[in-house]
Structure formats: structure tokens, C-alpha cells
Amino acid sequence: KAGVTQTPRYLIKTRGQQVTLSCSPISGHRSVSWYQQTPGQGLQFLFEYFSETQRNKGNFPGRFSGRQFSNSRSEMNVSTLELGDSALYLCASSQIPTGTYNEQFFGPGTRLTVL
Amino acid sequence: DQQVKQNSPSLSVQEGRISILNCDYTNSMFDYFLWYKKYPAEGPTFLISISSIKDKNEDGRFTVFLNKSAKHLSLHIVPSQPGDSAVYFCAATPRAGGTSYGKLTFGQGTILTVHP
């Protein structure tokens, strides 16, 4: 079974631009979560999507948005990029069986550098 | 507000010895705890987990201990191997079915170096 894939793996943008990152979950997984990893803040939860609906959202400004498609693939978008948005963006997928916690499987991440 | 804290940024141990990584949390709603391991240029990989109804879970060389009264958990690796060198993150999540279900709150990570 293929793992979580993220594209692109590396991205360089300039301040003020916008960026879209893509995540394909493991086949059969319907939940996709996004995290931002920075040296100072560690891994921080951005949002989670399940069945094309955003279920949870972290404490990030509205410049960060996402969506999920009917095939469970997800995209996240960051508009008006700032230098502080430079980070590793990680996507994780999981199944949602009733009543139990699901392990989240992470992709390799997209390294975004904002100049 | 750092709800999950790993107060040791780094840990260095000798091959064959025990590695103990610590994690503290403040949110009493956390019900399930996980440890992830991360190599450079890769995403975190699930290592071991523990539910709040247990105080210990063991998987091979890895054991996680949970002390709910102290809101503290630890990961023991015995014996430590050079291939264990990585960043270790503890994470927590509330009870399944709650509105925050699925959201992992991570600690800052501890860099473990195991010397041959």
C-alpha cells in the first residue's frame, strides 16, 4: 500500500505570493490533517478534513486555508506569504473507525522557503 | 500555551544503555498519548502509544510509561542502538469522539543521539 504523498517536496516563494500544497492520503483513509513544523514551535496543528469537511482548525490566521476533494486528496493554501511561513508542512492521514483513536500516518512533508 | 512539553531538547547516550525521553502535559482532557520518531527529510513515524486507562505499554525495545496524576509520560528505549538516533516527539489527543478528536498536540521534540 502506498504511503502518504506530498507535492511538491520543496518550494521557494517570495513574500506576498501565495502557495498551494497537495497531499494524497493512503488509499482508504478519509481523514487528512495538516501540521506546520518550525524549529521554534515544533509541530503545530493547522486543520483536519474528513469527508470534504473541515472538522478541526488550529490557531493560524485566515491566510491558511485548505480543502479536501471527494477522493480524499487535500490541498492547503497560504496566501500573502510572510517570512515566518517558512517551514516544513506535513500532511497526515488516518482512518476513522468508530470509538477508537486512529494512528496518523505522515507524509515526507513540503519544505517551503519564503524569501 | 504549550500543552505538551518536552523539556530536554537533546539527549546523548551510549549504545546498549537505556534512553529515557520525558514529556509533560497540562490538558486533563488528553486521553491518548503517542510517541513519534522523525529522521531528517522524512515525516514522523509512529512508534508506540498508550491510552489513559493504562500506565505502561511495551513493544519490543520500547516502553511508554504514563503517570496521570503527575501528567507525565516517558519513553524508555532498551537497549539503545545507533539507528535510534532521531528526533522524538510525544503527542496527545483528547478522548475519541470529542470535537478535538483527530487533532494531535505535539511537544517540541527531543534529539536523541546514540553513540557507538
PDB file of C-alpha atoms in Angstrom:
ATOM      1  CA  LYS A   1       0.000   0.000   0.000  1.00  0.00           C
ATOM      2  CA  ALA A   2       1.477   3.370  -0.983  1.00  0.00           C
ATOM      3  CA  GLY A   3       2.126   5.842   1.820  1.00  0.00           C
ATOM      4  CA  VAL A   4       1.069   9.454   2.130  1.00  0.00           C
ATOM      5  CA  THR A   5       2.472  11.520  -0.711  1.00  0.00           C
ATOM      6  CA  GLN A   6       3.017  15.249  -0.727  1.00  0.00           C
ATOM      7  CA  THR A   7       3.859  17.515  -3.631  1.00  0.00           C
ATOM      8  CA  PRO A   8       5.962  19.420  -4.193  1.00  0.00           C
ATOM      9  CA  ARG A   9       8.718  18.351  -1.813  1.00  0.00           C
ATOM     10  CA  TYR A  10      10.485  21.705  -1.944  1.00  0.00           C
ATOM     11  CA  LEU A  11       9.222  25.159  -2.792  1.00  0.00           C
ATOM     12  CA  ILE A  12      10.739  28.633  -2.789  1.00  0.00           C
ATOM     13  CA  LYS A  13       8.455  31.643  -2.856  1.00  0.00           C
ATOM     14  CA  THR A  14       8.776  35.365  -2.161  1.00  0.00           C
ATOM     15  CA  ARG A  15       6.875  37.457   0.346  1.00  0.00           C
ATOM     16  CA  GLY A  16       3.368  38.360  -0.762  1.00  0.00           C
ATOM     17  CA  GLN A  17       2.951  35.400  -3.070  1.00  0.00           C
ATOM     18  CA  GLN A  18       0.575  32.534  -2.462  1.00  0.00           C
ATOM     19  CA  VAL A  19       1.246  28.822  -2.474  1.00  0.00           C
ATOM     20  CA  THR A  20      -0.766  25.600  -2.780  1.00  0.00           C
ATOM     21  CA  LEU A  21       0.469  22.318  -1.361  1.00  0.00           C
ATOM     22  CA  SER A  22      -1.006  18.929  -2.179  1.00  0.00           C
ATOM     23  CA  CYS A  23      -1.459  15.758  -0.159  1.00  0.00           C
ATOM     24  CA  SER A  24      -2.645  12.316  -1.266  1.00  0.00           C
ATOM     25  CA  PRO A  25      -3.601  10.104   1.692  1.00  0.00           C
ATOM     26  CA  ILE A  26      -3.147   6.369   1.988  1.00  0.00           C
ATOM     27  CA  SER A  27      -5.762   4.533  -0.046  1.00  0.00           C
ATOM     28  CA  GLY A  28      -8.886   4.083   2.036  1.00  0.00           C
ATOM     29  CA  HIS A  29      -8.004   6.807   4.530  1.00  0.00           C
ATOM     30  CA  ARG A  30     -10.623   9.508   4.704  1.00  0.00           C
ATOM     31  CA  SER A  31      -9.151  11.929   7.206  1.00  0.00           C
ATOM     32  CA  VAL A  32      -6.333  14.310   6.348  1.00  0.00           C
ATOM     33  CA  SER A  33      -4.619  16.598   8.839  1.00  0.00           C
ATOM     34  CA  TRP A  34      -2.042  19.297   8.181  1.00  0.00           C
ATOM     35  CA  TYR A  35       0.766  20.370  10.504  1.00  0.00           C
ATOM     36  CA  GLN A  36       3.418  23.058  10.371  1.00  0.00           C
ATOM     37  CA  GLN A  37       6.872  22.276  11.729  1.00  0.00           C
ATOM     38  CA  THR A  38       9.277  25.066  12.592  1.00  0.00           C
ATOM     39  CA  PRO A  39      12.431  24.945  14.729  1.00  0.00           C
ATOM     40  CA  GLY A  40      10.975  27.269  17.343  1.00  0.00           C
ATOM     41  CA  GLN A  41       7.416  25.975  17.578  1.00  0.00           C
ATOM     42  CA  GLY A  42       7.713  22.270  16.856  1.00  0.00           C
ATOM     43  CA  LEU A  43       4.766  20.605  15.124  1.00  0.00           C
ATOM     44  CA  GLN A  44       1.601  22.660  15.201  1.00  0.00           C
ATOM     45  CA  PHE A  45      -1.812  21.527  14.037  1.00  0.00           C
ATOM     46  CA  LEU A  46      -3.261  23.520  11.157  1.00  0.00           C
ATOM     47  CA  PHE A  47      -6.528  21.774  10.280  1.00  0.00           C
ATOM     48  CA  GLU A  48      -8.181  18.414   9.693  1.00  0.00           C
ATOM     49  CA  TYR A  49     -10.530  17.379   6.922  1.00  0.00           C
ATOM     50  CA  PHE A  50     -12.881  14.415   6.842  1.00  0.00           C
ATOM     51  CA  SER A  51     -15.367  13.699   4.067  1.00  0.00           C
ATOM     52  CA  GLU A  52     -14.607  17.046   2.424  1.00  0.00           C
ATOM     53  CA  THR A  53     -15.464  18.957   5.612  1.00  0.00           C
ATOM     54  CA  GLN A  54     -13.106  20.821   7.908  1.00  0.00           C
ATOM     55  CA  ARG A  55     -13.550  19.254  11.359  1.00  0.00           C
ATOM     56  CA  ASN A  56     -10.882  20.994  13.362  1.00  0.00           C
ATOM     57  CA  LYS A  57      -8.784  24.091  12.966  1.00  0.00           C
ATOM     58  CA  GLY A  58      -5.658  25.205  14.801  1.00  0.00           C
ATOM     59  CA  ASN A  59      -4.649  28.716  15.817  1.00  0.00           C
ATOM     60  CA  PHE A  60      -3.459  30.029  12.491  1.00  0.00           C
ATOM     61  CA  PRO A  61      -4.519  33.194  10.636  1.00  0.00           C
ATOM     62  CA  GLY A  62      -7.063  33.100   7.846  1.00  0.00           C
ATOM     63  CA  ARG A  63      -4.262  33.225   5.285  1.00  0.00           C
ATOM     64  CA  PHE A  64      -4.005  29.488   5.846  1.00  0.00           C
ATOM     65  CA  SER A  65      -6.817  27.524   4.269  1.00  0.00           C
ATOM     66  CA  GLY A  66      -7.440  24.065   2.960  1.00  0.00           C
ATOM     67  CA  ARG A  67      -9.887  21.794   1.266  1.00  0.00           C
ATOM     68  CA  GLN A  68     -10.492  18.136   0.638  1.00  0.00           C
ATOM     69  CA  PHE A  69     -11.778  16.528  -2.512  1.00  0.00           C
ATOM     70  CA  SER A  70     -14.159  13.618  -2.934  1.00  0.00           C
ATOM     71  CA  ASN A  71     -11.232  11.231  -3.440  1.00  0.00           C
ATOM     72  CA  SER A  72      -9.851  12.359  -0.027  1.00  0.00           C
ATOM     73  CA  ARG A  73      -6.926  14.216  -1.574  1.00  0.00           C
ATOM     74  CA  SER A  74      -6.319  17.508   0.174  1.00  0.00           C
ATOM     75  CA  GLU A  75      -4.745  20.843  -0.622  1.00  0.00           C
ATOM     76  CA  MET A  76      -3.681  23.644   1.641  1.00  0.00           C
ATOM     77  CA  ASN A  77      -3.193  27.205   0.525  1.00  0.00           C
ATOM     78  CA  VAL A  78      -1.252  30.024   2.106  1.00  0.00           C
ATOM     79  CA  SER A  79      -1.903  33.497   0.754  1.00  0.00           C
ATOM     80  CA  THR A  80       0.176  36.647   1.162  1.00  0.00           C
ATOM     81  CA  LEU A  81       3.230  34.709   2.282  1.00  0.00           C
ATOM     82  CA  GLU A  82       5.357  36.043   5.129  1.00  0.00           C
ATOM     83  CA  LEU A  83       8.933  35.176   6.025  1.00  0.00           C
ATOM     84  CA  GLY A  84       7.654  33.382   9.132  1.00  0.00           C
ATOM     85  CA  ASP A  85       5.709  30.943   6.970  1.00  0.00           C
ATOM     86  CA  SER A  86       8.960  29.222   6.059  1.00  0.00           C
ATOM     87  CA  ALA A  87       8.517  25.742   7.498  1.00  0.00           C
ATOM     88  CA  LEU A  88       8.053  22.067   6.803  1.00  0.00           C
ATOM     89  CA  TYR A  89       4.386  21.389   6.107  1.00  0.00           C
ATOM     90  CA  LEU A  90       3.341  17.873   6.983  1.00  0.00           C
ATOM     91  CA  CYS A  91       0.220  16.037   5.961  1.00  0.00           C
ATOM     92  CA  ALA A  92      -1.101  13.028   7.855  1.00  0.00           C
ATOM     93  CA  SER A  93      -3.878  10.609   7.000  1.00  0.00           C
ATOM     94  CA  SER A  94      -5.913   8.221   9.109  1.00  0.00           C
ATOM     95  CA  GLN A  95      -8.999   6.043   9.091  1.00  0.00           C
ATOM     96  CA  ILE A  96     -11.906   6.824  11.361  1.00  0.00           C
ATOM     97  CA  PRO A  97     -13.285   3.634  12.879  1.00  0.00           C
ATOM     98  CA  THR A  98     -15.984   4.247  15.420  1.00  0.00           C
ATOM     99  CA  GLY A  99     -14.957   4.668  19.014  1.00  0.00           C
ATOM    100  CA  THR A 100     -11.184   4.352  18.761  1.00  0.00           C
ATOM    101  CA  TYR A 101      -8.297   6.645  18.130  1.00  0.00           C
ATOM    102  CA  ASN A 102      -6.601   6.260  14.784  1.00  0.00           C
ATOM    103  CA  GLU A 103      -2.893   6.361  14.245  1.00  0.00           C
ATOM    104  CA  GLN A 104      -1.934   9.147  11.877  1.00  0.00           C
ATOM    105  CA  PHE A 105       0.472   8.328   9.061  1.00  0.00           C
ATOM    106  CA  PHE A 106       2.634  11.204   7.948  1.00  0.00           C
ATOM    107  CA  GLY A 107       3.944  12.134   4.545  1.00  0.00           C
ATOM    108  CA  PRO A 108       7.509  13.360   3.981  1.00  0.00           C
ATOM    109  CA  GLY A 109       6.447  16.992   4.029  1.00  0.00           C
ATOM    110  CA  THR A 110       6.827  20.005   1.785  1.00  0.00           C
ATOM    111  CA  ARG A 111       9.699  22.318   2.680  1.00  0.00           C
ATOM    112  CA  LEU A 112       8.545  25.881   1.984  1.00  0.00           C
ATOM    113  CA  THR A 113      11.069  28.695   1.972  1.00  0.00           C
ATOM    114  CA  VAL A 114       9.824  32.277   1.785  1.00  0.00           C
ATOM    115  CA  LEU A 115      12.390  34.856   0.689  1.00  0.00           C
TER     116      LEU A 115
ATOM    117  CA  ASP B   1       0.232  27.924  25.687  1.00  0.00           C
ATOM    118  CA  GLN B   2       2.368  24.804  25.343  1.00  0.00           C
ATOM    119  CA  GLN B   3       0.068  21.980  26.402  1.00  0.00           C
ATOM    120  CA  VAL B   4       2.638  19.280  25.721  1.00  0.00           C
ATOM    121  CA  LYS B   5       6.221  19.911  26.760  1.00  0.00           C
ATOM    122  CA  GLN B   6       9.447  18.070  26.194  1.00  0.00           C
ATOM    123  CA  ASN B   7      11.869  19.953  28.384  1.00  0.00           C
ATOM    124  CA  SER B   8      15.027  18.256  27.143  1.00  0.00           C
ATOM    125  CA  PRO B   9      15.959  19.472  23.658  1.00  0.00           C
ATOM    126  CA  SER B  10      18.595  16.776  23.331  1.00  0.00           C
ATOM    127  CA  LEU B  11      19.818  13.528  24.882  1.00  0.00           C
ATOM    128  CA  SER B  12      23.029  11.657  24.269  1.00  0.00           C
ATOM    129  CA  VAL B  13      23.522   8.012  25.310  1.00  0.00           C
ATOM    130  CA  GLN B  14      25.939   5.190  24.681  1.00  0.00           C
ATOM    131  CA  GLU B  15      24.958   2.226  22.558  1.00  0.00           C
ATOM    132  CA  GLY B  16      23.486  -0.556  24.685  1.00  0.00           C
ATOM    133  CA  ARG B  17      22.395   1.751  27.500  1.00  0.00           C
ATOM    134  CA  ILE B  18      18.890   2.943  28.290  1.00  0.00           C
ATOM    135  CA  SER B  19      17.453   6.102  26.724  1.00  0.00           C
ATOM    136  CA  ILE B  20      14.704   7.848  28.679  1.00  0.00           C
ATOM    137  CA  LEU B  21      12.752  10.598  26.978  1.00  0.00           C
ATOM    138  CA  ASN B  22      10.307  12.623  29.016  1.00  0.00           C
ATOM    139  CA  CYS B  23       7.126  14.504  28.257  1.00  0.00           C
ATOM    140  CA  ASP B  24       4.734  16.560  30.402  1.00  0.00           C
ATOM    141  CA  TYR B  25       1.242  17.726  29.579  1.00  0.00           C
ATOM    142  CA  THR B  26      -1.162  20.194  31.119  1.00  0.00           C
ATOM    143  CA  ASN B  27      -4.519  19.455  29.486  1.00  0.00           C
ATOM    144  CA  SER B  28      -6.505  16.971  31.594  1.00  0.00           C
ATOM    145  CA  MET B  29      -8.717  16.241  28.575  1.00  0.00           C
ATOM    146  CA  PHE B  30      -5.900  14.401  26.866  1.00  0.00           C
ATOM    147  CA  ASP B  31      -6.804  10.747  26.768  1.00  0.00           C
ATOM    148  CA  TYR B  32      -4.393   9.114  24.372  1.00  0.00           C
ATOM    149  CA  PHE B  33      -0.671   9.610  24.044  1.00  0.00           C
ATOM    150  CA  LEU B  34       1.746   8.745  21.261  1.00  0.00           C
ATOM    151  CA  TRP B  35       5.430   8.833  20.501  1.00  0.00           C
ATOM    152  CA  TYR B  36       6.688   9.571  17.012  1.00  0.00           C
ATOM    153  CA  LYS B  37      10.186   9.306  15.665  1.00  0.00           C
ATOM    154  CA  LYS B  38      11.448  11.592  12.932  1.00  0.00           C
ATOM    155  CA  TYR B  39      14.513  11.370  10.723  1.00  0.00           C
ATOM    156  CA  PRO B  40      15.692  14.398   8.719  1.00  0.00           C
ATOM    157  CA  ALA B  41      13.825  14.929   5.437  1.00  0.00           C
ATOM    158  CA  GLU B  42      11.132  12.425   6.446  1.00  0.00           C
ATOM    159  CA  GLY B  43       7.751  12.728   8.108  1.00  0.00           C
ATOM    160  CA  PRO B  44       7.254  11.479  11.686  1.00  0.00           C
ATOM    161  CA  THR B  45       6.783   7.739  12.073  1.00  0.00           C
ATOM    162  CA  PHE B  46       4.509   6.294  14.737  1.00  0.00           C
ATOM    163  CA  LEU B  47       6.435   4.419  17.414  1.00  0.00           C
ATOM    164  CA  ILE B  48       4.206   3.491  20.330  1.00  0.00           C
ATOM    165  CA  SER B  49       1.089   4.744  22.082  1.00  0.00           C
ATOM    166  CA  ILE B  50      -0.744   4.464  25.375  1.00  0.00           C
ATOM    167  CA  SER B  51      -4.309   5.030  26.465  1.00  0.00           C
ATOM    168  CA  SER B  52      -5.055   6.819  29.725  1.00  0.00           C
ATOM    169  CA  ILE B  53      -6.577   3.628  31.133  1.00  0.00           C
ATOM    170  CA  LYS B  54      -3.106   2.076  31.204  1.00  0.00           C
ATOM    171  CA  ASP B  55       0.112   3.064  32.911  1.00  0.00           C
ATOM    172  CA  LYS B  56       2.501   1.062  30.760  1.00  0.00           C
ATOM    173  CA  ASN B  57       2.722  -0.214  27.218  1.00  0.00           C
ATOM    174  CA  GLU B  58       5.591  -2.242  25.847  1.00  0.00           C
ATOM    175  CA  ASP B  59       6.642  -3.037  22.287  1.00  0.00           C
ATOM    176  CA  GLY B  60       9.993  -4.723  21.896  1.00  0.00           C
ATOM    177  CA  ARG B  61      12.748  -2.360  22.968  1.00  0.00           C
ATOM    178  CA  PHE B  62      10.272   0.484  23.506  1.00  0.00           C
ATOM    179  CA  THR B  63       8.191   1.032  26.626  1.00  0.00           C
ATOM    180  CA  VAL B  64       5.980   4.001  27.379  1.00  0.00           C
ATOM    181  CA  PHE B  65       5.009   4.839  30.952  1.00  0.00           C
ATOM    182  CA  LEU B  66       2.124   7.125  31.867  1.00  0.00           C
ATOM    183  CA  ASN B  67       1.695   8.828  35.248  1.00  0.00           C
ATOM    184  CA  LYS B  68      -1.694  10.523  35.051  1.00  0.00           C
ATOM    185  CA  SER B  69      -1.535  12.152  38.463  1.00  0.00           C
ATOM    186  CA  ALA B  70       1.728  13.852  37.511  1.00  0.00           C
ATOM    187  CA  LYS B  71       0.602  14.406  33.902  1.00  0.00           C
ATOM    188  CA  HIS B  72       3.868  12.871  32.799  1.00  0.00           C
ATOM    189  CA  LEU B  73       4.873  10.231  30.321  1.00  0.00           C
ATOM    190  CA  SER B  74       8.200   8.761  29.382  1.00  0.00           C
ATOM    191  CA  LEU B  75       9.618   6.608  26.623  1.00  0.00           C
ATOM    192  CA  HIS B  76      12.267   4.046  27.511  1.00  0.00           C
ATOM    193  CA  ILE B  77      14.456   2.514  24.821  1.00  0.00           C
ATOM    194  CA  VAL B  78      16.457  -0.508  25.946  1.00  0.00           C
ATOM    195  CA  PRO B  79      18.995  -1.251  24.648  1.00  0.00           C
ATOM    196  CA  SER B  80      19.654   1.890  22.637  1.00  0.00           C
ATOM    197  CA  GLN B  81      21.098   1.471  19.156  1.00  0.00           C
ATOM    198  CA  PRO B  82      22.802   3.997  16.840  1.00  0.00           C
ATOM    199  CA  GLY B  83      19.858   3.644  14.423  1.00  0.00           C
ATOM    200  CA  ASP B  84      17.617   5.073  17.145  1.00  0.00           C
ATOM    201  CA  SER B  85      19.274   8.466  16.674  1.00  0.00           C
ATOM    202  CA  ALA B  86      16.455  10.765  15.585  1.00  0.00           C
ATOM    203  CA  VAL B  87      14.076  13.409  16.878  1.00  0.00           C
ATOM    204  CA  TYR B  88      11.390  12.010  19.171  1.00  0.00           C
ATOM    205  CA  PHE B  89       8.061  13.769  19.566  1.00  0.00           C
ATOM    206  CA  CYS B  90       5.417  12.994  22.127  1.00  0.00           C
ATOM    207  CA  ALA B  91       1.853  13.838  21.170  1.00  0.00           C
ATOM    208  CA  ALA B  92      -1.529  13.797  22.854  1.00  0.00           C
ATOM    209  CA  THR B  93      -5.136  13.833  21.804  1.00  0.00           C
ATOM    210  CA  PRO B  94      -8.473  14.056  23.629  1.00  0.00           C
ATOM    211  CA  ARG B  95     -10.950  11.226  24.027  1.00  0.00           C
ATOM    212  CA  ALA B  96     -12.245   9.720  20.777  1.00  0.00           C
ATOM    213  CA  GLY B  97     -15.492  11.252  19.654  1.00  0.00           C
ATOM    214  CA  GLY B  98     -14.846  14.684  21.098  1.00  0.00           C
ATOM    215  CA  THR B  99     -14.729  17.798  18.971  1.00  0.00           C
ATOM    216  CA  SER B 100     -10.940  17.786  19.029  1.00  0.00           C
ATOM    217  CA  TYR B 101     -10.727  14.137  18.044  1.00  0.00           C
ATOM    218  CA  GLY B 102      -8.029  13.597  15.473  1.00  0.00           C
ATOM    219  CA  LYS B 103      -6.063  16.677  16.447  1.00  0.00           C
ATOM    220  CA  LEU B 104      -2.638  15.787  17.752  1.00  0.00           C
ATOM    221  CA  THR B 105      -0.871  18.244  20.046  1.00  0.00           C
ATOM    222  CA  PHE B 106       2.875  17.721  19.840  1.00  0.00           C
ATOM    223  CA  GLY B 107       5.756  18.507  22.118  1.00  0.00           C
ATOM    224  CA  GLN B 108       8.817  20.351  20.843  1.00  0.00           C
ATOM    225  CA  GLY B 109      10.809  17.194  20.283  1.00  0.00           C
ATOM    226  CA  THR B 110      13.971  15.724  21.792  1.00  0.00           C
ATOM    227  CA  ILE B 111      17.005  14.971  19.651  1.00  0.00           C
ATOM    228  CA  LEU B 112      18.354  11.566  20.662  1.00  0.00           C
ATOM    229  CA  THR B 113      21.929  10.674  19.724  1.00  0.00           C
ATOM    230  CA  VAL B 114      23.134   7.155  20.389  1.00  0.00           C
ATOM    231  CA  HIS B 115      26.915   6.829  20.198  1.00  0.00           C
ATOM    232  CA  PRO B 116      28.503   3.536  19.083  1.00  0.00           C
TER     233      PRO B 116
END
